mmCIF file of C-alpha atoms and ligand atoms in Angstrom:
data_model
loop_
_atom_site.group_PDB
_atom_site.id
_atom_site.type_symbol
_atom_site.label_atom_id
_atom_site.label_comp_id
_atom_site.label_asym_id
_atom_site.label_seq_id
_atom_site.Cartn_x
_atom_site.Cartn_y
_atom_site.Cartn_z
ATOM 1 C CA MET A 522 0.000 0.000 0.000
ATOM 2 C CA THR A 523 1.357 3.398 -0.937
ATOM 3 C CA SER A 524 1.131 5.805 1.949
ATOM 4 C CA SER A 525 0.079 9.402 1.307
ATOM 5 C CA GLU A 526 2.628 10.233 4.010
ATOM 6 C CA GLU A 527 5.361 9.973 1.397
ATOM 7 C CA LYS A 528 3.927 12.606 -0.904
ATOM 8 C CA PRO A 529 5.191 16.169 -0.587
ATOM 9 C CA VAL A 530 3.147 18.710 1.296
ATOM 10 C CA LEU A 531 1.493 21.144 -1.108
ATOM 11 C CA LEU A 532 -0.536 23.251 1.280
ATOM 12 C CA GLU A 533 -0.059 23.783 4.977
ATOM 13 C CA VAL A 534 -1.776 25.974 7.530
ATOM 14 C CA ARG A 535 0.074 26.481 10.797
ATOM 15 C CA ASP A 536 -1.722 27.659 13.921
ATOM 16 C CA ALA A 537 -4.099 29.961 12.066
ATOM 17 C CA VAL A 538 -5.890 32.488 14.229
ATOM 18 C CA VAL A 539 -8.552 34.577 12.495
ATOM 19 C CA HIS A 540 -10.754 37.286 13.937
ATOM 20 C CA TYR A 541 -13.909 39.050 12.828
ATOM 21 C CA GLY A 542 -13.569 42.243 14.808
ATOM 22 C CA ARG A 543 -13.040 41.086 18.377
ATOM 23 C CA ILE A 544 -14.498 37.656 17.811
ATOM 24 C CA GLU A 545 -11.933 34.915 17.330
ATOM 25 C CA ALA A 546 -13.327 32.509 14.734
ATOM 26 C CA LEU A 547 -10.237 30.266 14.434
ATOM 27 C CA HIS A 548 -8.196 29.538 17.550
ATOM 28 C CA GLY A 549 -4.990 28.195 16.052
ATOM 29 C CA VAL A 550 -5.898 25.709 13.353
ATOM 30 C CA SER A 551 -3.312 23.589 11.569
ATOM 31 C CA LEU A 552 -3.844 21.475 8.505
ATOM 32 C CA VAL A 553 -1.758 19.749 5.850
ATOM 33 C CA VAL A 554 -2.710 18.804 2.302
ATOM 34 C CA ARG A 555 -0.312 16.585 0.367
ATOM 35 C CA GLU A 556 0.172 16.402 -3.360
ATOM 36 C CA GLY A 557 -2.689 14.514 -5.002
ATOM 37 C CA GLU A 558 -4.818 14.208 -1.904
ATOM 38 C CA LEU A 559 -8.518 14.825 -1.486
ATOM 39 C CA VAL A 560 -8.898 16.221 2.007
ATOM 40 C CA THR A 561 -12.177 17.120 3.680
ATOM 41 C CA LEU A 562 -12.749 19.703 6.355
ATOM 42 C CA LEU A 563 -15.879 18.678 8.208
ATOM 43 C CA GLY A 564 -17.823 20.659 10.786
ATOM 44 C CA SER A 565 -21.188 21.998 11.847
ATOM 45 C CA ASN A 566 -22.617 25.424 11.070
ATOM 46 C CA GLY A 567 -20.426 28.186 12.401
ATOM 47 C CA ALA A 568 -17.449 25.910 13.115
ATOM 48 C CA GLY A 569 -15.158 28.135 11.051
ATOM 49 C CA LYS A 570 -14.880 26.141 7.807
ATOM 50 C CA THR A 571 -15.523 29.068 5.461
ATOM 51 C CA THR A 572 -13.214 31.234 7.555
ATOM 52 C CA MET A 573 -10.495 28.611 7.131
ATOM 53 C CA MET A 574 -10.991 28.599 3.341
ATOM 54 C CA ARG A 575 -10.860 32.395 3.264
ATOM 55 C CA ALA A 576 -7.637 32.348 5.262
ATOM 56 C CA ILE A 577 -6.150 29.878 2.776
ATOM 57 C CA SER A 578 -7.300 31.730 -0.344
ATOM 58 C CA GLY A 579 -6.277 35.075 1.129
ATOM 59 C CA LEU A 580 -9.707 36.640 1.470
ATOM 60 C CA ARG A 581 -9.355 36.925 5.241
ATOM 61 C CA PRO A 582 -6.132 37.965 6.995
ATOM 62 C CA LEU A 583 -4.527 35.892 9.742
ATOM 63 C CA SER A 584 -4.139 37.455 13.179
ATOM 64 C CA SER A 585 -1.320 34.967 13.730
ATOM 65 C CA GLY A 586 -0.063 31.750 12.215
ATOM 66 C CA SER A 587 0.886 31.131 8.599
ATOM 67 C CA VAL A 588 -0.192 29.592 5.299
ATOM 68 C CA TRP A 589 2.355 27.683 3.217
ATOM 69 C CA PHE A 590 1.988 26.696 -0.424
ATOM 70 C CA GLU A 591 4.573 24.675 -2.326
ATOM 71 C CA GLY A 592 7.008 25.213 0.539
ATOM 72 C CA ARG A 593 6.624 28.981 0.569
ATOM 73 C CA ASP A 594 5.099 31.165 3.274
ATOM 74 C CA ILE A 595 2.280 32.918 1.385
ATOM 75 C CA SER A 596 0.617 34.489 4.422
ATOM 76 C CA ARG A 597 1.162 37.955 2.974
ATOM 77 C CA VAL A 598 0.486 37.129 -0.661
ATOM 78 C CA LYS A 599 -2.696 38.723 -2.012
ATOM 79 C CA ALA A 600 -5.678 36.532 -2.896
ATOM 80 C CA HIS A 601 -5.524 37.120 -6.667
ATOM 81 C CA GLN A 602 -1.827 36.245 -6.721
ATOM 82 C CA ARG A 603 -2.485 33.028 -4.788
ATOM 83 C CA ALA A 604 -5.010 32.088 -7.459
ATOM 84 C CA ILE A 605 -2.514 32.831 -10.230
ATOM 85 C CA ASP A 606 0.025 30.686 -8.376
ATOM 86 C CA GLY A 607 -2.410 27.751 -8.420
ATOM 87 C CA LEU A 608 -4.346 27.954 -5.169
ATOM 88 C CA VAL A 609 -7.827 28.431 -6.547
ATOM 89 C CA GLN A 610 -11.108 28.622 -4.688
ATOM 90 C CA ALA A 611 -14.401 28.075 -6.474
ATOM 91 C CA PRO A 612 -16.546 31.100 -5.617
ATOM 92 C CA GLU A 613 -18.523 30.895 -2.381
ATOM 93 C CA GLY A 614 -22.213 30.378 -3.043
ATOM 94 C CA ARG A 615 -21.531 29.593 -6.714
ATOM 95 C CA GLY A 616 -21.027 33.202 -7.813
ATOM 96 C CA VAL A 617 -21.977 32.627 -11.431
ATOM 97 C CA PHE A 618 -22.192 35.727 -13.639
ATOM 98 C CA PRO A 619 -25.916 35.591 -14.457
ATOM 99 C CA GLY A 620 -25.868 37.603 -17.696
ATOM 100 C CA MET A 621 -22.896 35.832 -19.238
ATOM 101 C CA SER A 622 -23.017 32.631 -21.221
ATOM 102 C CA VAL A 623 -21.589 29.396 -19.849
ATOM 103 C CA THR A 624 -18.531 29.759 -22.095
ATOM 104 C CA GLU A 625 -18.015 33.389 -21.054
ATOM 105 C CA ASN A 626 -18.303 32.397 -17.397
ATOM 106 C CA LEU A 627 -15.619 29.762 -17.935
ATOM 107 C CA GLU A 628 -13.393 32.284 -19.740
ATOM 108 C CA MET A 629 -13.536 34.452 -16.624
ATOM 109 C CA GLY A 630 -11.764 31.634 -14.785
ATOM 110 C CA CYS A 631 -8.636 32.308 -16.844
ATOM 111 C CA TYR A 632 -8.328 35.781 -15.394
ATOM 112 C CA GLY A 633 -4.706 36.543 -14.640
ATOM 113 C CA ARG A 634 -3.656 33.118 -15.804
ATOM 114 C CA LYS A 635 -1.237 33.018 -18.708
ATOM 115 C CA PHE A 636 -1.783 30.299 -21.245
ATOM 116 C CA ALA A 637 1.095 29.431 -23.502
ATOM 117 C CA SER A 638 -1.131 29.508 -26.560
ATOM 118 C CA LYS A 639 -4.680 29.745 -27.828
ATOM 119 C CA ALA A 640 -4.556 26.019 -28.446
ATOM 120 C CA GLU A 641 -3.737 25.357 -24.816
ATOM 121 C CA HIS A 642 -6.609 27.570 -23.743
ATOM 122 C CA ARG A 643 -8.944 25.731 -26.122
ATOM 123 C CA GLU A 644 -7.729 22.419 -24.749
ATOM 124 C CA ARG A 645 -8.544 23.515 -21.219
ATOM 125 C CA LEU A 646 -12.042 24.613 -22.197
ATOM 126 C CA ASP A 647 -12.600 21.284 -23.948
ATOM 127 C CA TRP A 648 -11.389 19.424 -20.868
ATOM 128 C CA VAL A 649 -13.871 21.305 -18.661
ATOM 129 C CA PHE A 650 -16.660 20.530 -21.123
ATOM 130 C CA ASP A 651 -15.621 16.863 -21.136
ATOM 131 C CA THR A 652 -15.728 16.848 -17.332
ATOM 132 C CA PHE A 653 -19.133 18.546 -17.321
ATOM 133 C CA PRO A 654 -21.096 17.381 -20.389
ATOM 134 C CA ARG A 655 -24.116 19.258 -19.032
ATOM 135 C CA LEU A 656 -22.223 22.514 -19.411
ATOM 136 C CA ALA A 657 -21.131 21.596 -22.917
ATOM 137 C CA GLU A 658 -24.770 21.162 -23.934
ATOM 138 C CA ARG A 659 -25.567 24.566 -22.477
ATOM 139 C CA ARG A 660 -22.494 26.508 -23.523
ATOM 140 C CA ALA A 661 -24.470 29.383 -25.047
ATOM 141 C CA GLN A 662 -27.065 29.592 -22.242
ATOM 142 C CA VAL A 663 -26.715 32.467 -19.767
ATOM 143 C CA GLY A 664 -25.530 31.525 -16.276
ATOM 144 C CA GLY A 665 -28.573 32.968 -14.529
ATOM 145 C CA THR A 666 -30.960 30.508 -16.174
ATOM 146 C CA LEU A 667 -29.004 27.380 -15.206
ATOM 147 C CA SER A 668 -30.371 25.096 -12.503
ATOM 148 C CA GLY A 669 -28.707 25.119 -9.077
ATOM 149 C CA GLY A 670 -26.715 21.981 -9.850
ATOM 150 C CA GLU A 671 -25.601 23.323 -13.212
ATOM 151 C CA GLN A 672 -24.527 26.596 -11.602
ATOM 152 C CA GLN A 673 -22.451 24.633 -9.111
ATOM 153 C CA MET A 674 -20.848 22.736 -11.986
ATOM 154 C CA LEU A 675 -20.142 26.058 -13.680
ATOM 155 C CA ALA A 676 -18.541 27.454 -10.531
ATOM 156 C CA ILE A 677 -16.267 24.415 -10.254
ATOM 157 C CA GLY A 678 -15.576 24.462 -13.993
ATOM 158 C CA ARG A 679 -14.591 28.107 -13.818
ATOM 159 C CA ALA A 680 -12.103 27.398 -11.027
ATOM 160 C CA LEU A 681 -10.694 24.528 -13.094
ATOM 161 C CA MET A 682 -10.061 26.852 -16.045
ATOM 162 C CA ALA A 683 -7.264 28.389 -13.987
ATOM 163 C CA ARG A 684 -5.542 24.969 -13.834
ATOM 164 C CA PRO A 685 -5.327 24.880 -10.043
ATOM 165 C CA ARG A 686 -2.702 22.872 -8.236
ATOM 166 C CA VAL A 687 -5.026 22.926 -5.255
ATOM 167 C CA LEU A 688 -8.746 23.362 -5.729
ATOM 168 C CA LEU A 689 -10.637 24.748 -2.735
ATOM 169 C CA LEU A 690 -14.340 23.924 -2.588
ATOM 170 C CA ASP A 691 -16.642 25.296 0.107
ATOM 171 C CA GLU A 692 -19.781 23.169 0.405
ATOM 172 C CA PRO A 693 -20.326 22.418 -3.273
ATOM 173 C CA SER A 694 -23.305 20.207 -2.366
ATOM 174 C CA MET A 695 -25.223 22.919 -0.532
ATOM 175 C CA GLY A 696 -28.855 23.234 -1.544
ATOM 176 C CA LEU A 697 -28.730 20.521 -4.189
ATOM 177 C CA ALA A 698 -30.968 17.488 -4.611
ATOM 178 C CA PRO A 699 -29.472 14.119 -3.564
ATOM 179 C CA MET A 700 -29.061 12.915 -7.157
ATOM 180 C CA ILE A 701 -27.154 16.034 -8.147
ATOM 181 C CA ILE A 702 -25.076 15.865 -4.956
ATOM 182 C CA SER A 703 -23.903 12.379 -5.941
ATOM 183 C CA GLN A 704 -22.971 13.667 -9.403
ATOM 184 C CA ILE A 705 -21.020 16.583 -7.975
ATOM 185 C CA PHE A 706 -19.097 14.307 -5.588
ATOM 186 C CA LYS A 707 -18.362 11.884 -8.393
ATOM 187 C CA ILE A 708 -16.974 14.708 -10.516
ATOM 188 C CA ILE A 709 -14.854 15.969 -7.614
ATOM 189 C CA SER A 710 -13.386 12.460 -7.264
ATOM 190 C CA GLU A 711 -12.650 12.376 -10.999
ATOM 191 C CA ILE A 712 -10.975 15.772 -10.932
ATOM 192 C CA ASN A 713 -8.845 14.550 -8.028
ATOM 193 C CA ALA A 714 -8.057 11.264 -9.782
ATOM 194 C CA GLN A 715 -6.824 13.258 -12.776
ATOM 195 C CA GLY A 716 -4.224 14.939 -10.603
ATOM 196 C CA THR A 717 -5.765 18.011 -8.996
ATOM 197 C CA THR A 718 -5.300 18.201 -5.244
ATOM 198 C CA VAL A 719 -8.560 19.106 -3.521
ATOM 199 C CA LEU A 720 -9.469 20.618 -0.170
ATOM 200 C CA LEU A 721 -13.185 20.230 0.344
ATOM 201 C CA VAL A 722 -15.406 21.781 2.995
ATOM 202 C CA GLU A 723 -18.537 19.757 3.608
ATOM 203 C CA GLN A 724 -21.384 19.012 5.938
ATOM 204 C CA ASN A 725 -22.399 16.049 3.856
ATOM 205 C CA ALA A 726 -20.174 13.747 5.892
ATOM 206 C CA GLN A 727 -21.041 10.406 4.360
ATOM 207 C CA GLN A 728 -20.328 11.399 0.769
ATOM 208 C CA ALA A 729 -17.314 13.537 1.577
ATOM 209 C CA LEU A 730 -15.602 11.024 3.867
ATOM 210 C CA SER A 731 -16.240 8.093 1.584
ATOM 211 C CA ARG A 732 -14.428 9.898 -1.246
ATOM 212 C CA SER A 733 -11.597 11.536 0.718
ATOM 213 C CA ASP A 734 -8.122 10.380 1.674
ATOM 214 C CA ARG A 735 -8.047 12.234 4.969
ATOM 215 C CA ALA A 736 -10.273 14.569 6.949
ATOM 216 C CA TYR A 737 -10.181 17.163 9.682
ATOM 217 C CA ILE A 738 -13.047 17.811 12.063
ATOM 218 C CA LEU A 739 -13.444 21.461 12.976
ATOM 219 C CA GLU A 740 -15.496 22.392 16.058
ATOM 220 C CA THR A 741 -15.989 26.013 17.144
ATOM 221 C CA GLY A 742 -12.725 27.192 15.663
ATOM 222 C CA SER A 743 -10.468 24.274 16.593
ATOM 223 C CA VAL A 744 -9.529 20.971 14.982
ATOM 224 C CA THR A 745 -10.736 18.244 17.319
ATOM 225 C CA ARG A 746 -9.985 15.189 15.188
ATOM 226 C CA SER A 747 -8.078 14.286 12.057
ATOM 227 C CA GLY A 748 -7.028 11.158 10.275
ATOM 228 C CA PRO A 749 -7.709 8.835 7.375
ATOM 229 C CA ALA A 750 -11.240 9.455 6.130
ATOM 230 C CA ARG A 751 -12.037 5.758 6.300
ATOM 231 C CA GLU A 752 -11.231 5.650 10.009
ATOM 232 C CA LEU A 753 -13.316 8.721 10.770
ATOM 233 C CA LEU A 754 -16.215 7.307 8.790
ATOM 234 C CA ALA A 755 -16.132 4.167 10.940
ATOM 235 C CA ASP A 756 -15.848 6.074 14.208
ATOM 236 C CA ASP A 757 -18.955 5.869 16.398
ATOM 237 C CA SER A 758 -18.716 9.346 17.907
ATOM 238 C CA ILE A 759 -18.253 10.914 14.480
ATOM 239 C CA ARG A 760 -21.094 8.880 13.045
ATOM 240 C CA ALA A 761 -23.305 10.097 15.871
ATOM 241 C CA ALA A 762 -22.291 13.752 15.455
ATOM 242 C CA TYR A 763 -22.066 14.085 11.675
ATOM 243 C CA LEU A 764 -23.956 11.207 10.145
ATOM 244 C CA GLY A 765 -26.988 11.232 12.400
ATOM 245 C CA VAL A 766 -26.314 7.623 13.376
ATOM 246 C CA ALA A 767 -26.546 6.787 17.081
HETATM 247 N N1 ATP B 919 -18.097 38.538 8.306
HETATM 248 C C1 ATP B 919 -18.249 38.099 9.558
HETATM 249 N N2 ATP B 919 -18.375 38.934 10.595
HETATM 250 C C2 ATP B 919 -18.508 38.502 11.867
HETATM 251 N N3 ATP B 919 -18.517 37.206 12.205
HETATM 252 C C3 ATP B 919 -18.386 36.306 11.211
HETATM 253 C C4 ATP B 919 -18.258 36.706 9.846
HETATM 254 N N4 ATP B 919 -18.157 35.590 9.088
HETATM 255 C C5 ATP B 919 -18.226 34.549 9.940
HETATM 256 N N5 ATP B 919 -18.354 34.975 11.202
HETATM 257 C C6 ATP B 919 -18.468 34.122 12.417
HETATM 258 O O1 ATP B 919 -17.344 33.264 12.467
HETATM 259 C C7 ATP B 919 -17.733 31.962 12.877
HETATM 260 C C8 ATP B 919 -17.317 30.953 11.808
HETATM 261 O O2 ATP B 919 -18.069 31.207 10.632
HETATM 262 P P1 ATP B 919 -17.839 30.404 9.289
HETATM 263 O O3 ATP B 919 -18.624 31.058 8.239
HETATM 264 O O4 ATP B 919 -16.389 30.237 9.065
HETATM 265 O O5 ATP B 919 -18.454 28.988 9.684
HETATM 266 P P2 ATP B 919 -18.766 27.734 8.775
HETATM 267 O O6 ATP B 919 -18.137 26.552 9.459
HETATM 268 O O7 ATP B 919 -18.364 27.982 7.368
HETATM 269 O O8 ATP B 919 -20.346 27.596 8.905
HETATM 270 P P3 ATP B 919 -21.443 27.116 7.825
HETATM 271 O O9 ATP B 919 -21.413 25.635 7.838
HETATM 272 O O10 ATP B 919 -22.723 27.633 8.384
HETATM 273 O O11 ATP B 919 -21.072 27.696 6.498
HETATM 274 C C9 ATP B 919 -19.230 32.015 13.099
HETATM 275 O O12 ATP B 919 -19.449 32.173 14.468
HETATM 276 C C10 ATP B 919 -19.682 33.230 12.327
HETATM 277 O O13 ATP B 919 -20.805 33.839 12.903
HETATM 278 MG MG1 MG B 920 -19.409 28.078 5.585
#
């Protein structure tokens, strides 16, 4: 069995403390994502998951601690530069441009990203359409008229246009019907299998854990558990807290 322990660390958060005004939302959270991994950050409402993603993508400053990407301390690097460097977050709450076509929305994902050639850009667009056939069928449709699931696919597709080394996804299953949720998780697994490292925030514990390598449990601003996803999925206390199984 090949251990993920051997793979190099791509993303690391060390003792992150984040405040909103005087309220401390993260109390010193550490997390590691290795090359090729699919890692889930699990937690209830208000645990600090979105705050953690914002700290990683640079949308929220750290009060103390640091964020490391590809061995470099990026704590002071601006959000847009982090995205250009390959640390790409799909927009929170989908964030599709409603008046733009599917293709135009995807083009926006290339912002700041230099492609070697038009052909390479074309190739990327084709790859996203291959990954999301539903989007390919609707390439000329405006974003605002897509269904919720299709908008989520578009949000993920747009992030993928930037060729992320690490893709950050904050609750991609939120508000979607069970069938669509399964599709989204399947696609996330495929994206990961094709070589993109993924850090996923989820409340849908069963689906997320069953598809992840490792997971962290965040409770009121602190990591309380972490380990191989399979072990956490089999753990009685976690099943009781996050899977509604007594
Ligand atoms: N802009 C803000 N101003 C003040 N407090 C905030 C702000 N954003 C988040 N918080 C607080 O920080 C804490 C963590 O919020 P966060 O959004 O990170 O949680 P979450 O785990 O993503 O929750 P959810 O599952 O509901 O999305 C919460 O107590 C929340 O009220
Ligand atoms: Mg959140």
